[in-house]
Tab-separated table of C-alpha atoms in Angstrom:
chain	number	residue	atom	x	y	z
A	176	UNK	CA	97.639	95.434	131.955
A	177	UNK	CA	96.111	97.485	129.567
A	178	UNK	CA	96.902	101.408	128.932
A	179	UNK	CA	93.861	103.619	128.588
A	180	UNK	CA	94.641	107.134	129.368
A	181	UNK	CA	93.304	111.050	128.884
A	182	UNK	CA	94.330	113.334	126.713
A	183	UNK	CA	94.241	116.679	125.723
A	184	UNK	CA	91.437	116.682	122.599
A	185	UNK	CA	90.778	119.686	120.006
A	186	UNK	CA	87.156	119.769	119.764
A	187	UNK	CA	85.188	121.867	118.177
A	188	UNK	CA	83.597	124.737	119.629
A	189	UNK	CA	80.103	124.412	121.023
A	190	UNK	CA	77.848	126.734	118.680
A	191	UNK	CA	80.029	124.709	115.845
A	192	UNK	CA	79.999	120.329	116.157
A	193	UNK	CA	77.156	119.759	115.118
A	194	UNK	CA	78.144	121.890	110.832
A	195	UNK	CA	81.359	120.231	111.740
A	196	UNK	CA	80.774	116.561	112.823
A	197	UNK	CA	80.869	114.397	109.443
A	198	UNK	CA	80.753	110.740	108.484
A	199	UNK	CA	83.783	108.815	107.070
A	200	UNK	CA	83.946	110.396	103.533
A	201	UNK	CA	83.525	106.951	101.472
A	202	UNK	CA	79.875	106.878	103.405
A	203	UNK	CA	78.645	110.294	100.833
A	204	UNK	CA	77.360	110.035	97.265
A	205	UNK	CA	79.009	112.422	95.398
A	206	UNK	CA	75.537	114.063	95.063
A	207	UNK	CA	75.614	114.124	99.341
A	208	UNK	CA	79.641	115.163	99.358
A	209	UNK	CA	78.513	118.257	96.652
A	210	UNK	CA	75.140	119.339	99.271
A	211	UNK	CA	77.342	119.559	101.926
A	212	UNK	CA	80.967	121.123	100.584
A	213	UNK	CA	78.124	123.727	98.898
A	214	UNK	CA	76.309	124.802	101.595
A	215	UNK	CA	77.918	124.339	104.713
A	216	UNK	CA	81.914	125.939	105.429
A	217	UNK	CA	82.299	124.390	108.801
A	218	UNK	CA	82.137	120.791	108.068
A	219	UNK	CA	84.818	118.465	109.003
A	220	UNK	CA	84.695	117.275	104.903
A	221	UNK	CA	86.160	120.409	103.940
A	222	UNK	CA	89.388	119.267	105.571
A	223	UNK	CA	89.419	115.875	104.341
A	224	UNK	CA	88.525	117.519	100.671
A	225	UNK	CA	90.912	120.399	100.355
A	226	UNK	CA	90.760	120.410	96.640
A	227	UNK	CA	86.860	121.830	96.825
A	228	UNK	CA	89.127	125.056	97.083
A	229	UNK	CA	89.869	125.040	93.947
A	230	UNK	CA	87.493	122.907	91.756
A	231	UNK	CA	90.538	119.802	92.102
A	232	UNK	CA	91.063	116.519	92.894
A	233	UNK	CA	94.473	116.005	94.393
A	234	UNK	CA	96.245	113.251	95.695
A	235	UNK	CA	99.276	112.249	98.168
A	236	UNK	CA	101.396	114.292	99.098
A	237	UNK	CA	99.930	117.368	97.902
A	238	UNK	CA	96.292	116.499	99.518
A	239	UNK	CA	97.771	115.610	103.076
A	240	UNK	CA	99.513	118.798	103.054
A	241	UNK	CA	96.283	120.286	102.436
A	242	UNK	CA	94.876	118.458	104.761
A	243	UNK	CA	97.135	119.877	107.422
A	244	UNK	CA	96.594	123.869	106.506
A	245	UNK	CA	92.966	123.514	106.200
A	246	UNK	CA	92.762	121.656	109.851
A	247	UNK	CA	95.225	124.604	110.765
A	248	UNK	CA	93.074	127.371	109.350
A	249	UNK	CA	90.048	125.975	111.898
A	250	UNK	CA	92.269	125.978	114.488
A	251	UNK	CA	92.772	130.302	113.968
A	252	UNK	CA	89.861	130.622	112.847
A	253	UNK	CA	87.982	129.281	116.381
A	254	UNK	CA	86.608	126.067	114.672
A	255	UNK	CA	88.364	123.978	117.120
A	256	UNK	CA	89.442	124.903	121.159
A	257	UNK	CA	92.543	123.113	122.275
A	258	UNK	CA	91.250	121.812	125.852
A	259	UNK	CA	94.398	122.441	128.033
A	260	UNK	CA	93.704	119.238	130.854
A	261	UNK	CA	94.127	116.027	129.822
A	262	UNK	CA	90.145	114.286	129.778
A	263	UNK	CA	88.218	111.695	129.860
A	264	UNK	CA	84.960	112.294	127.248
A	265	UNK	CA	81.902	110.481	127.973
A	266	UNK	CA	80.031	109.988	124.603
A	267	UNK	CA	76.863	108.836	124.214
A	268	UNK	CA	75.110	107.728	120.889
A	269	UNK	CA	71.823	107.292	120.504
A	270	UNK	CA	70.757	106.131	117.351
A	271	UNK	CA	67.798	106.517	114.850
A	272	UNK	CA	66.424	102.580	115.828
A	273	UNK	CA	66.634	103.809	119.531
A	274	UNK	CA	69.634	101.940	120.088
A	275	UNK	CA	72.062	103.085	122.786
A	276	UNK	CA	75.806	103.026	123.023
A	277	UNK	CA	77.466	104.190	125.482
A	278	UNK	CA	81.852	104.830	125.969
A	279	UNK	CA	84.583	106.668	126.869
A	280	UNK	CA	86.913	108.410	123.766
A	281	UNK	CA	90.877	107.911	125.297
A	282	UNK	CA	94.079	107.173	124.661
A	283	UNK	CA	94.858	103.737	124.283
A	284	UNK	CA	99.340	102.497	123.664
A	285	UNK	CA	100.655	101.585	120.731
A	286	UNK	CA	102.984	99.345	123.091
A	287	UNK	CA	99.681	97.857	124.292
A	288	UNK	CA	98.826	97.089	120.073
A	289	UNK	CA	102.332	95.247	119.861
A	290	UNK	CA	102.003	93.318	122.884
A	291	UNK	CA	98.914	91.997	121.403
A	292	UNK	CA	97.208	93.525	124.938
A	293	UNK	CA	95.157	95.356	121.893
A	294	UNK	CA	93.852	92.461	119.953
A	295	UNK	CA	93.284	91.958	116.364
A	296	UNK	CA	90.418	89.444	114.549
A	297	UNK	CA	90.800	91.079	110.760
A	298	UNK	CA	93.511	90.662	108.097
A	299	UNK	CA	95.012	94.205	107.234
A	300	UNK	CA	96.191	95.393	103.619
A	301	UNK	CA	100.101	96.436	103.770
A	302	UNK	CA	100.226	99.374	101.175
A	303	UNK	CA	96.454	100.977	103.072
A	304	UNK	CA	98.845	100.546	106.308
A	305	UNK	CA	101.913	102.382	104.912
A	306	UNK	CA	98.988	105.260	103.383
A	307	UNK	CA	97.264	106.055	106.210
A	308	UNK	CA	100.499	106.451	108.394
A	309	UNK	CA	102.468	108.386	105.690
A	310	UNK	CA	98.598	110.525	105.697
A	311	UNK	CA	98.870	110.926	109.703
A	312	UNK	CA	102.348	111.908	109.512
A	313	UNK	CA	101.677	114.508	107.402
A	314	UNK	CA	98.565	116.010	108.791
A	315	UNK	CA	99.776	115.281	112.439
A	316	UNK	CA	96.245	114.567	114.039
A	317	UNK	CA	94.058	111.601	113.796
A	318	UNK	CA	89.842	112.645	113.837
A	319	UNK	CA	88.199	108.733	113.973
A	320	UNK	CA	89.029	106.960	116.961
A	321	UNK	CA	89.125	103.199	116.340
A	322	UNK	CA	86.870	101.653	118.546
A	323	UNK	CA	87.707	98.958	120.496
A	324	UNK	CA	85.605	96.338	123.201
A	325	UNK	CA	86.272	95.375	126.993
A	326	UNK	CA	83.958	93.106	129.166
A	327	UNK	CA	81.816	95.286	131.012
A	328	UNK	CA	82.867	96.639	134.537
A	329	UNK	CA	80.258	97.401	137.245
A	330	UNK	CA	82.746	100.823	138.424
A	331	UNK	CA	83.105	102.082	134.734
A	332	UNK	CA	79.436	101.820	133.801
A	333	UNK	CA	78.272	104.167	137.585
A	334	UNK	CA	81.160	106.248	136.578
A	335	UNK	CA	79.490	107.189	132.901
A	336	UNK	CA	75.464	107.073	134.259
A	337	UNK	CA	76.973	109.529	137.340
A	338	UNK	CA	78.602	111.578	134.802
A	339	UNK	CA	76.058	111.381	132.527
A	340	UNK	CA	73.856	113.478	134.922
A	341	UNK	CA	75.679	116.247	135.251
A	342	UNK	CA	74.637	118.804	131.363
A	343	UNK	CA	76.378	117.378	128.081
A	344	UNK	CA	78.872	119.429	126.874
A	345	UNK	CA	77.960	118.710	123.850
A	346	UNK	CA	74.410	117.550	122.236
A	347	UNK	CA	73.615	117.394	118.963
A	348	UNK	CA	71.363	115.426	116.324
A	349	UNK	CA	72.555	114.554	112.756
A	350	UNK	CA	70.473	114.890	109.296
A	351	UNK	CA	70.942	111.119	110.018
A	352	UNK	CA	68.989	111.532	112.926
A	353	UNK	CA	71.648	110.045	115.307
A	354	UNK	CA	71.912	112.114	118.558
A	355	UNK	CA	75.156	112.179	120.288
A	356	UNK	CA	76.289	113.444	123.308
A	357	UNK	CA	79.711	114.358	125.045
A	358	UNK	CA	80.937	115.674	129.178
A	359	UNK	CA	84.566	116.290	129.503
A	360	UNK	CA	85.621	114.062	132.636
A	361	UNK	CA	89.126	116.242	133.779
A	362	UNK	CA	88.169	115.105	137.772
A	363	UNK	CA	92.107	113.454	138.812
A	364	UNK	CA	90.159	111.217	141.142
A	365	UNK	CA	87.893	109.644	138.473
A	366	UNK	CA	90.926	109.709	136.113
A	367	UNK	CA	92.102	107.318	138.232
A	368	UNK	CA	89.713	105.143	139.469
A	369	UNK	CA	89.088	104.502	134.769
A	370	UNK	CA	92.546	103.857	134.763
A	371	UNK	CA	93.062	101.098	137.239
A	372	UNK	CA	89.744	99.752	135.758
A	373	UNK	CA	91.428	99.449	132.288
A	374	UNK	CA	95.163	97.755	133.753
A	375	UNK	CA	93.154	94.820	135.273
A	376	UNK	CA	92.293	93.665	131.697
A	377	UNK	CA	94.534	91.701	130.384
A	378	UNK	CA	93.506	92.021	126.942
A	379	UNK	CA	90.803	94.416	125.193
A	380	UNK	CA	89.583	93.791	121.556
A	381	UNK	CA	89.636	96.271	118.454
A	382	UNK	CA	85.763	96.348	117.323
A	383	UNK	CA	86.291	97.931	114.025
A	384	UNK	CA	89.229	100.493	112.559
A	385	UNK	CA	92.177	97.953	112.434
A	386	UNK	CA	93.474	99.537	109.712
A	387	UNK	CA	93.940	103.105	111.892
A	388	UNK	CA	95.014	101.553	115.045
A	389	UNK	CA	97.871	99.377	112.222
A	390	UNK	CA	98.608	103.063	110.791
A	391	UNK	CA	99.531	104.413	114.423
A	392	UNK	CA	101.171	101.682	114.678
A	393	UNK	CA	103.512	101.719	111.934
A	394	UNK	CA	103.395	105.714	113.164
A	395	UNK	CA	104.333	105.041	116.199
A	396	UNK	CA	107.250	102.778	115.770
A	397	UNK	CA	108.473	105.226	112.691
A	398	UNK	CA	108.440	107.598	115.585
A	399	UNK	CA	110.793	105.974	117.867
A	400	UNK	CA	113.513	105.331	116.160
A	401	UNK	CA	113.845	107.809	114.702
A	402	UNK	CA	114.098	109.463	117.988
A	403	UNK	CA	117.510	109.669	119.583
A	404	UNK	CA	115.637	110.999	122.579
A	405	UNK	CA	112.887	108.656	122.644
A	406	UNK	CA	111.224	108.408	126.540
A	407	UNK	CA	107.839	107.161	125.778
A	408	UNK	CA	105.864	109.990	127.221
A	409	UNK	CA	105.325	111.706	123.407
A	410	UNK	CA	102.015	111.900	121.577
A	411	UNK	CA	102.566	109.622	118.877
A	412	UNK	CA	102.680	106.250	121.124
A	413	UNK	CA	99.104	106.625	121.641
A	414	UNK	CA	96.279	106.716	119.375
A	415	UNK	CA	92.375	107.655	119.770
A	416	UNK	CA	89.892	105.161	120.749
A	417	UNK	CA	86.170	104.787	121.748
A	418	UNK	CA	85.459	102.606	123.770
A	419	UNK	CA	82.547	101.017	124.877
A	420	UNK	CA	81.603	97.613	126.604
A	421	UNK	CA	80.693	93.986	124.958
A	422	UNK	CA	77.591	94.754	125.971
A	423	UNK	CA	76.730	97.241	123.757
A	424	UNK	CA	78.432	96.330	120.757
A	425	UNK	CA	75.781	96.268	117.973
A	426	UNK	CA	76.996	93.076	114.887
A	427	UNK	CA	75.709	93.078	111.986
A	428	UNK	CA	76.967	90.903	108.755
A	429	UNK	CA	77.608	91.034	105.314
A	430	UNK	CA	76.146	89.726	102.492
A	431	UNK	CA	77.761	88.706	99.634
A	432	UNK	CA	77.491	89.566	95.529
A	433	UNK	CA	78.655	87.602	92.985
A	434	UNK	CA	78.785	88.580	89.315
A	435	UNK	CA	78.557	85.413	88.004
A	436	UNK	CA	78.871	81.603	87.979
A	437	UNK	CA	82.211	81.254	86.778
A	438	UNK	CA	81.017	80.019	83.724
A	439	UNK	CA	78.691	77.228	85.633
A	440	UNK	CA	74.786	77.112	84.305
A	441	UNK	CA	72.396	77.386	87.146
A	442	UNK	CA	71.673	73.006	87.436
A	443	UNK	CA	75.767	72.927	87.266
A	444	UNK	CA	76.043	75.451	90.359
A	445	UNK	CA	72.788	73.452	92.189
A	446	UNK	CA	74.457	70.244	92.330
A	447	UNK	CA	77.592	71.065	93.320
A	448	UNK	CA	75.946	73.049	96.018
A	449	UNK	CA	74.245	70.140	97.253
A	450	UNK	CA	76.861	67.926	98.156
A	451	UNK	CA	77.610	69.965	101.174
A	452	UNK	CA	74.429	71.675	101.798
A	453	UNK	CA	70.117	71.019	102.166
A	454	UNK	CA	68.953	73.295	99.923
A	455	UNK	CA	65.379	74.275	99.923
A	456	UNK	CA	63.500	76.330	97.381
A	457	UNK	CA	62.086	79.511	98.956
A	458	UNK	CA	60.520	81.001	96.215
A	459	UNK	CA	60.086	84.169	95.126
A	460	UNK	CA	59.654	85.314	99.419
A	461	UNK	CA	62.416	86.966	100.972
A	462	UNK	CA	64.247	85.306	103.343
A	463	UNK	CA	67.257	85.306	105.918
A	464	UNK	CA	68.683	82.932	107.677
A	465	UNK	CA	68.900	82.194	111.444
A	466	UNK	CA	71.136	79.907	112.916
A	467	UNK	CA	75.455	79.609	112.452
A	468	UNK	CA	75.963	77.410	109.624
A	469	UNK	CA	72.366	78.268	107.470
A	470	UNK	CA	72.402	80.269	104.744
A	471	UNK	CA	70.528	82.519	102.139
A	472	UNK	CA	71.642	82.440	98.587
A	473	UNK	CA	68.946	84.491	95.876
A	474	UNK	CA	69.754	82.966	92.518
A	475	UNK	CA	67.863	83.942	89.487
A	476	UNK	CA	64.382	85.212	90.911
A	477	UNK	CA	63.951	82.745	93.846
A	478	UNK	CA	66.013	82.200	97.084
A	479	UNK	CA	67.670	78.991	98.840
A	480	UNK	CA	68.076	77.638	102.217
A	481	UNK	CA	71.414	76.530	102.679
A	482	UNK	CA	72.484	74.041	105.491
A	483	UNK	CA	75.780	72.741	106.120
A	484	UNK	CA	75.472	69.788	106.271
A	485	UNK	CA	75.723	68.389	109.971
A	486	UNK	CA	79.208	65.764	108.869
A	487	UNK	CA	81.100	68.615	107.669
A	488	UNK	CA	80.676	69.709	111.360
A	489	UNK	CA	84.103	69.115	112.235
A	490	UNK	CA	85.622	72.564	113.149
A	491	UNK	CA	89.217	72.502	114.517
A	492	UNK	CA	89.233	75.942	115.027
A	493	UNK	CA	87.195	79.034	115.600
A	494	UNK	CA	88.304	80.246	112.239
A	495	UNK	CA	86.870	77.322	110.562
A	496	UNK	CA	83.528	77.432	112.055
A	497	UNK	CA	82.518	81.223	111.373
A	498	UNK	CA	80.195	81.415	109.148
A	499	UNK	CA	82.015	84.061	106.173
A	500	UNK	CA	84.950	81.612	106.349
A	501	UNK	CA	82.169	78.596	105.718
A	502	UNK	CA	81.430	80.132	103.097
A	503	UNK	CA	85.044	80.846	101.198
A	504	UNK	CA	85.515	77.457	101.794
A	505	UNK	CA	83.003	75.827	100.475
A	506	UNK	CA	81.725	77.636	97.671
A	507	UNK	CA	83.802	81.201	96.482
A	508	UNK	CA	86.307	79.978	96.545
A	509	UNK	CA	86.015	76.166	95.383
A	510	UNK	CA	82.751	77.034	92.957
A	511	UNK	CA	82.571	79.875	92.206
A	512	UNK	CA	86.793	81.079	91.748
A	513	UNK	CA	87.258	83.676	93.552
A	514	UNK	CA	90.556	82.841	95.860
A	515	UNK	CA	90.932	86.761	96.976
A	516	UNK	CA	88.579	87.893	99.110
A	517	UNK	CA	89.679	91.800	99.348
A	518	UNK	CA	90.918	93.127	95.170
A	519	UNK	CA	88.524	90.597	93.300
A	520	UNK	CA	85.654	92.087	91.727
A	521	UNK	CA	83.862	89.159	90.802
A	522	UNK	CA	82.593	90.227	94.606
A	523	UNK	CA	80.733	92.860	96.048
A	524	UNK	CA	79.200	93.414	99.839
A	525	UNK	CA	75.901	94.739	101.544
A	526	UNK	CA	76.337	95.028	105.479
A	527	UNK	CA	73.152	93.357	107.090
A	528	UNK	CA	71.746	96.357	108.505
A	529	UNK	CA	70.414	97.029	105.048
A	530	UNK	CA	67.555	95.361	103.836
A	531	UNK	CA	67.755	91.939	102.060
A	532	UNK	CA	65.648	93.445	99.932
A	533	UNK	CA	69.127	95.534	98.826
A	534	UNK	CA	70.605	92.125	98.043
A	535	UNK	CA	67.507	91.001	95.119
A	536	UNK	CA	67.811	93.752	94.227
A	537	UNK	CA	71.387	93.972	93.079
A	538	UNK	CA	71.073	90.805	91.386
A	539	UNK	CA	67.390	91.218	90.290
A	540	UNK	CA	68.961	94.606	87.767
A	541	UNK	CA	72.361	91.691	86.245
A	542	UNK	CA	74.858	93.230	88.121
A	543	UNK	CA	75.138	90.115	89.997
A	544	UNK	CA	74.136	86.910	89.375
A	545	UNK	CA	74.620	85.435	93.153
A	546	UNK	CA	73.725	86.304	97.000
A	547	UNK	CA	74.555	84.410	100.274
A	548	UNK	CA	73.125	86.323	103.481
A	549	UNK	CA	74.399	84.767	106.992
A	550	UNK	CA	73.876	85.415	110.466
A	551	UNK	CA	75.767	88.014	112.480
A	552	UNK	CA	78.878	86.717	113.718
A	553	UNK	CA	79.118	87.567	117.335
A	554	UNK	CA	81.224	88.796	120.272
A	555	UNK	CA	82.638	85.317	121.736
A	556	UNK	CA	83.636	84.163	117.805
A	557	UNK	CA	85.721	87.499	117.566
A	558	UNK	CA	87.453	87.466	121.063
A	559	UNK	CA	88.062	83.783	120.048
A	560	UNK	CA	89.486	84.424	117.025
A	561	UNK	CA	91.619	86.832	117.865
A	562	UNK	CA	92.473	85.002	120.817
A	563	UNK	CA	93.950	81.993	118.912
A	564	UNK	CA	95.617	85.087	116.293
A	565	UNK	CA	94.322	84.236	113.851
A	566	UNK	CA	92.223	86.288	110.980
A	567	UNK	CA	88.715	86.704	109.557
A	568	UNK	CA	87.745	87.276	106.270
A	569	UNK	CA	87.340	90.571	105.014
A	570	UNK	CA	83.591	92.477	105.413
A	571	UNK	CA	83.217	89.220	108.368
A	572	UNK	CA	80.778	91.859	110.559
A	573	UNK	CA	79.552	95.353	110.047
A	574	UNK	CA	79.595	96.739	114.141
A	575	UNK	CA	77.855	99.823	115.272
A	576	UNK	CA	78.073	102.648	116.588
A	577	UNK	CA	79.678	104.607	113.876
A	578	UNK	CA	81.352	107.835	115.794
A	579	UNK	CA	81.606	111.734	113.755
A	580	UNK	CA	84.825	113.220	112.407
A	581	UNK	CA	85.844	115.975	113.666
A	582	UNK	CA	84.079	115.770	117.589
A	583	UNK	CA	87.131	114.863	119.222
A	584	UNK	CA	90.873	114.686	117.377
A	585	UNK	CA	94.006	113.864	119.087
A	586	UNK	CA	97.836	115.361	117.638
A	587	UNK	CA	100.653	113.797	117.717
C-alpha cells in the first residue's frame, strides 16, 4: 500500500520559471556553468553554487549555510512562491527526440522506503548518503525529485489526460530543446482518487535517484529519533518524487571504458576472452549489440562482437543474468582486474544515449584501451532484481526523463 501524497510546493513564478529551471549541477561543463551564472541572475545554479557571488569555491557546512541563504533570498525577492493548498503537480516533458513523459510530482513516504514498499535496485555509497542527508538538514529543502515508476493505471492516466486539457500553469522550452509543462491539481476529490489508486499498489520502484531517496530516509530517521513529539505528520516523513508509468520509462545502457589491459597484450587478452565468448571481428564499421548476453567491444581500432557461450547460461538469479553483471563477472574483474566499479579510476562510463562514436573517440584518443557496450536493461529486469532484494552494479542504467531542478521544491 503505497502512500503518495499531495504537498504544498515552493515554485518559481510563471514569468521566471524558464530562467530558474536548471539541469543537475554536474551535467554542465565549467564553461556552461560560468555562462549561466554570469548571464542569468535567476538560475537555480546561483542557489546551489553560492560561492559564485564571492568568486570563491566554498564547501562543507559553509556551503550548505550559504545555499540556505541564497534560497531564502529567492523567496524574499518573490522569485519563488509557496502554494497555499496541498496539490499534486501533473508534469509533462516532450524532449528533443519527441519522446513524451507524463507523470505526477508528489510526496512519497520515507516509511514506505523503510518497509520496502518503495523498492530499490541499485547500490548506494554510504558516505554520499550521509553528505546529502546533512545537506538536506541544513538547507531545509529538496529541489530535485526522485524518479519513481508504477504499473500503468487507467484511472491515473485518465486524470492526467483530463487535467492536461486545461491551460498549463507552466510551459517553457529549455536551451536543450526539451519542453516542460506543469499543471497544479488541488481538487480534493480528484486527489483522493489518485491516492486511492496508489494505495492499491503493493510496491512501486525507484527508477532514478537512489542516493537522494536514501538520504531523505536517513534524514527522516534522524529527525524522528530526535523529536520526542514525533507524530508521523511532519514534513521530514516524506520526500519529493516524480512518478511515471512503467510504459513511459526510457532506459539506456552505460558503455564501459577501461584504461589498460591489465598487463596483457592484445593477443593474450583476446585468447582469454575466447574461453567465455564467441568472438567476431567486425572491423572498422560502428557496431552495437542487439540482444541480451551479446556485447560489443572496441579495441585497437576495430570493433568486435562478443557472444556469451551458451554453456555459461546457467543463471540462478536475475542479477546473474544481467548483462552489466555478466561483463563484470567474466571480463572486468577476472581478466582486467577491476574489483571496485565505483572507485577504480581505471574504469569510466558513457551513457548509451550518446552515439557509439563517443566510445570509439575515447579509445582512439589514447585515454582508454578498450570499450564495451551492451543492450539496455528493461523494466522487467529492474523489477525482478528489486523483488529479489538484489542490487545492480553501478551505472547499469541511464534513465529518462530527467527533471529540471527548481521547478517544484519540497520544504522540510
